PDB file of C-alpha atoms in Angstrom:
ATOM      1  CA  UNK A   1    -146.489  42.513 -15.429  1.00  0.00           C
ATOM      2  CA  UNK A   2    -148.951  45.354 -15.996  1.00  0.00           C
ATOM      3  CA  UNK A   3    -150.025  45.114 -12.333  1.00  0.00           C
ATOM      4  CA  UNK A   4    -146.419  45.627 -11.221  1.00  0.00           C
ATOM      5  CA  UNK A   5    -146.106  48.545 -13.627  1.00  0.00           C
ATOM      6  CA  UNK A   6    -149.205  50.159 -12.113  1.00  0.00           C
ATOM      7  CA  UNK A   7    -147.701  49.834  -8.642  1.00  0.00           C
ATOM      8  CA  UNK A   8    -144.407  51.492  -9.524  1.00  0.00           C
ATOM      9  CA  UNK A   9    -145.853  53.994 -12.000  1.00  0.00           C
ATOM     10  CA  UNK A  10    -148.908  55.690 -10.465  1.00  0.00           C
ATOM     11  CA  UNK A  11    -151.156  57.936 -12.541  1.00  0.00           C
ATOM     12  CA  UNK A  12    -150.280  61.650 -12.503  1.00  0.00           C
ATOM     13  CA  UNK A  13    -152.115  63.996 -10.159  1.00  0.00           C
ATOM     14  CA  UNK A  14    -153.376  67.383 -11.295  1.00  0.00           C
ATOM     15  CA  UNK A  15    -151.036  70.056  -9.938  1.00  0.00           C
ATOM     16  CA  UNK A  16    -153.578  72.411  -8.444  1.00  0.00           C
ATOM     17  CA  UNK A  17    -152.741  74.432  -5.366  1.00  0.00           C
ATOM     18  CA  UNK A  18    -150.041  72.787  -3.306  1.00  0.00           C
ATOM     19  CA  UNK A  19    -150.436  69.203  -4.575  1.00  0.00           C
ATOM     20  CA  UNK A  20    -146.907  68.869  -5.956  1.00  0.00           C
ATOM     21  CA  UNK A  21    -145.362  70.514  -2.884  1.00  0.00           C
ATOM     22  CA  UNK A  22    -147.287  68.209  -0.555  1.00  0.00           C
ATOM     23  CA  UNK A  23    -146.204  65.068  -2.402  1.00  0.00           C
ATOM     24  CA  UNK A  24    -142.592  66.223  -2.613  1.00  0.00           C
ATOM     25  CA  UNK A  25    -142.632  66.986   1.115  1.00  0.00           C
ATOM     26  CA  UNK A  26    -143.978  63.473   1.719  1.00  0.00           C
ATOM     27  CA  UNK A  27    -141.086  62.037  -0.314  1.00  0.00           C
ATOM     28  CA  UNK A  28    -138.540  64.127   1.609  1.00  0.00           C
ATOM     29  CA  UNK A  29    -140.027  62.923   4.875  1.00  0.00           C
ATOM     30  CA  UNK A  30    -139.754  59.322   3.688  1.00  0.00           C
ATOM     31  CA  UNK A  31    -136.106  59.880   2.784  1.00  0.00           C
ATOM     32  CA  UNK A  32    -135.486  61.358   6.241  1.00  0.00           C
ATOM     33  CA  UNK A  33    -137.011  58.294   7.896  1.00  0.00           C
ATOM     34  CA  UNK A  34    -134.833  56.120   5.666  1.00  0.00           C
ATOM     35  CA  UNK A  35    -131.687  58.075   6.563  1.00  0.00           C
ATOM     36  CA  UNK A  36    -132.487  57.843  10.289  1.00  0.00           C
ATOM     37  CA  UNK A  37    -133.194  54.118  10.096  1.00  0.00           C
ATOM     38  CA  UNK A  38    -130.051  53.395   8.115  1.00  0.00           C
ATOM     39  CA  UNK A  39    -128.033  55.424  10.637  1.00  0.00           C
ATOM     40  CA  UNK A  40    -129.310  53.270  13.498  1.00  0.00           C
ATOM     41  CA  UNK A  41    -128.680  50.066  11.517  1.00  0.00           C
ATOM     42  CA  UNK A  42    -125.149  51.164  10.543  1.00  0.00           C
ATOM     43  CA  UNK A  43    -124.280  51.996  14.145  1.00  0.00           C
ATOM     44  CA  UNK A  44    -125.600  48.626  15.302  1.00  0.00           C
ATOM     45  CA  UNK A  45    -123.598  46.766  12.658  1.00  0.00           C
ATOM     46  CA  UNK A  46    -120.474  48.776  13.554  1.00  0.00           C
ATOM     47  CA  UNK A  47    -120.853  47.818  17.232  1.00  0.00           C
ATOM     48  CA  UNK A  48    -121.279  44.157  16.301  1.00  0.00           C
ATOM     49  CA  UNK A  49    -118.182  44.260  14.082  1.00  0.00           C
ATOM     50  CA  UNK A  50    -116.197  45.986  16.840  1.00  0.00           C
ATOM     51  CA  UNK A  51    -117.133  43.190  19.213  1.00  0.00           C
ATOM     52  CA  UNK A  52    -116.101  40.583  16.621  1.00  0.00           C
ATOM     53  CA  UNK A  53    -112.804  42.392  15.996  1.00  0.00           C
ATOM     54  CA  UNK A  54    -112.010  42.415  19.716  1.00  0.00           C
ATOM     55  CA  UNK A  55    -112.589  38.659  19.829  1.00  0.00           C
ATOM     56  CA  UNK A  56    -109.899  38.189  17.166  1.00  0.00           C
ATOM     57  CA  UNK A  57    -107.260  40.421  18.742  1.00  0.00           C
ATOM     58  CA  UNK A  58    -106.360  39.916  22.415  1.00  0.00           C
ATOM     59  CA  UNK A  59    -104.571  43.295  22.444  1.00  0.00           C
ATOM     60  CA  UNK A  60    -107.896  45.057  21.830  1.00  0.00           C
ATOM     61  CA  UNK A  61    -109.707  43.217  24.627  1.00  0.00           C
ATOM     62  CA  UNK A  62    -111.668  45.470  26.995  1.00  0.00           C
ATOM     63  CA  UNK A  63    -113.934  44.627  29.899  1.00  0.00           C
ATOM     64  CA  UNK A  64    -116.900  46.619  28.637  1.00  0.00           C
ATOM     65  CA  UNK A  65    -119.275  43.701  28.471  1.00  0.00           C
ATOM     66  CA  UNK A  66    -121.152  42.192  25.592  1.00  0.00           C
ATOM     67  CA  UNK A  67    -122.124  44.495  22.733  1.00  0.00           C
ATOM     68  CA  UNK A  68    -124.614  42.080  21.157  1.00  0.00           C
ATOM     69  CA  UNK A  69    -127.640  43.494  22.989  1.00  0.00           C
ATOM     70  CA  UNK A  70    -126.927  47.181  22.207  1.00  0.00           C
ATOM     71  CA  UNK A  71    -126.102  46.383  18.586  1.00  0.00           C
ATOM     72  CA  UNK A  72    -129.260  44.282  18.200  1.00  0.00           C
ATOM     73  CA  UNK A  73    -131.296  47.097  19.771  1.00  0.00           C
ATOM     74  CA  UNK A  74    -129.826  49.591  17.295  1.00  0.00           C
ATOM     75  CA  UNK A  75    -130.467  47.336  14.304  1.00  0.00           C
ATOM     76  CA  UNK A  76    -134.011  46.695  15.546  1.00  0.00           C
ATOM     77  CA  UNK A  77    -134.619  50.422  16.037  1.00  0.00           C
ATOM     78  CA  UNK A  78    -133.315  51.149  12.559  1.00  0.00           C
ATOM     79  CA  UNK A  79    -135.497  48.473  11.029  1.00  0.00           C
ATOM     80  CA  UNK A  80    -138.462  49.929  12.897  1.00  0.00           C
ATOM     81  CA  UNK A  81    -137.682  53.409  11.527  1.00  0.00           C
ATOM     82  CA  UNK A  82    -137.424  52.060   7.989  1.00  0.00           C
ATOM     83  CA  UNK A  83    -140.690  50.140   8.319  1.00  0.00           C
ATOM     84  CA  UNK A  84    -142.578  53.000   9.940  1.00  0.00           C
ATOM     85  CA  UNK A  85    -141.265  55.502   7.393  1.00  0.00           C
ATOM     86  CA  UNK A  86    -142.396  53.318   4.507  1.00  0.00           C
ATOM     87  CA  UNK A  87    -145.824  52.753   6.055  1.00  0.00           C
ATOM     88  CA  UNK A  88    -146.163  56.459   6.846  1.00  0.00           C
ATOM     89  CA  UNK A  89    -145.259  57.387   3.256  1.00  0.00           C
ATOM     90  CA  UNK A  90    -148.019  55.267   1.728  1.00  0.00           C
ATOM     91  CA  UNK A  91    -150.624  56.240   4.334  1.00  0.00           C
ATOM     92  CA  UNK A  92    -149.857  59.931   3.752  1.00  0.00           C
ATOM     93  CA  UNK A  93    -149.924  59.387  -0.021  1.00  0.00           C
ATOM     94  CA  UNK A  94    -153.440  57.948   0.218  1.00  0.00           C
ATOM     95  CA  UNK A  95    -154.562  60.760   2.523  1.00  0.00           C
ATOM     96  CA  UNK A  96    -153.149  63.399   0.173  1.00  0.00           C
ATOM     97  CA  UNK A  97    -155.145  61.859  -2.679  1.00  0.00           C
ATOM     98  CA  UNK A  98    -158.262  62.604  -0.600  1.00  0.00           C
ATOM     99  CA  UNK A  99    -157.044  66.131   0.276  1.00  0.00           C
ATOM    100  CA  UNK A 100    -156.516  65.077   3.906  1.00  0.00           C
ATOM    101  CA  UNK A 101    -153.514  65.104   6.219  1.00  0.00           C
ATOM    102  CA  UNK A 102    -152.778  63.438   9.566  1.00  0.00           C
ATOM    103  CA  UNK A 103    -150.006  64.834  11.820  1.00  0.00           C
ATOM    104  CA  UNK A 104    -147.165  62.462  12.660  1.00  0.00           C
ATOM    105  CA  UNK A 105    -147.346  62.445  16.459  1.00  0.00           C
ATOM    106  CA  UNK A 106    -146.628  58.739  16.970  1.00  0.00           C
ATOM    107  CA  UNK A 107    -143.546  58.649  14.758  1.00  0.00           C
ATOM    108  CA  UNK A 108    -142.000  61.730  16.293  1.00  0.00           C
ATOM    109  CA  UNK A 109    -142.619  60.321  19.762  1.00  0.00           C
ATOM    110  CA  UNK A 110    -141.118  56.950  18.841  1.00  0.00           C
ATOM    111  CA  UNK A 111    -137.971  58.515  17.420  1.00  0.00           C
ATOM    112  CA  UNK A 112    -137.616  60.765  20.473  1.00  0.00           C
ATOM    113  CA  UNK A 113    -137.969  57.814  22.862  1.00  0.00           C
ATOM    114  CA  UNK A 114    -135.620  55.631  20.792  1.00  0.00           C
ATOM    115  CA  UNK A 115    -132.996  58.369  20.572  1.00  0.00           C
ATOM    116  CA  UNK A 116    -133.239  58.996  24.319  1.00  0.00           C
ATOM    117  CA  UNK A 117    -132.875  55.262  24.989  1.00  0.00           C
ATOM    118  CA  UNK A 118    -129.810  55.014  22.731  1.00  0.00           C
ATOM    119  CA  UNK A 119    -128.252  58.071  24.386  1.00  0.00           C
ATOM    120  CA  UNK A 120    -129.078  56.758  27.860  1.00  0.00           C
ATOM    121  CA  UNK A 121    -127.657  53.346  27.022  1.00  0.00           C
ATOM    122  CA  UNK A 122    -124.472  54.952  25.734  1.00  0.00           C
ATOM    123  CA  UNK A 123    -124.120  57.026  28.893  1.00  0.00           C
ATOM    124  CA  UNK A 124    -124.639  53.939  31.064  1.00  0.00           C
ATOM    125  CA  UNK A 125    -121.990  52.039  29.086  1.00  0.00           C
ATOM    126  CA  UNK A 126    -119.503  54.902  29.548  1.00  0.00           C
ATOM    127  CA  UNK A 127    -120.229  55.097  33.287  1.00  0.00           C
ATOM    128  CA  UNK A 128    -119.861  51.329  33.605  1.00  0.00           C
ATOM    129  CA  UNK A 129    -116.556  51.450  31.714  1.00  0.00           C
ATOM    130  CA  UNK A 130    -115.275  54.262  33.961  1.00  0.00           C
ATOM    131  CA  UNK A 131    -116.172  52.254  37.069  1.00  0.00           C
ATOM    132  CA  UNK A 132    -114.234  49.270  35.708  1.00  0.00           C
ATOM    133  CA  UNK A 133    -111.172  51.426  34.979  1.00  0.00           C
ATOM    134  CA  UNK A 134    -111.262  53.186  38.365  1.00  0.00           C
ATOM    135  CA  UNK A 135    -111.819  49.892  40.186  1.00  0.00           C
ATOM    136  CA  UNK A 136    -108.636  48.336  38.732  1.00  0.00           C
TER     137      UNK A 136
END
């Protein structure tokens, strides 16, 4: 039990210079990663539920294709954001203890690529839907 307590209750750091600001900024960054990941997961779950709702009601049926792949991609992206944000938090925490800092180039690049892929996928789905409507 004391080992668990040590994990969730770390020793205090001396507040010299910008130590407190750096750690608080690290926490805010972690919360931002969490918010981004949960946003992707929520959108993926909403797409999956929309697909399930259409299966129940024939009046809502559209020929937009299967939404399982986009919703799974969104949930996977969100889970990746949550995992990376958590890992990044603890890595940065350990670096800050040593008075070091490593810029977050990989994470920013991954979020940019993921966001572009989600936007591109959405645009392709809209174009595909428009072609189906015009073709009828």
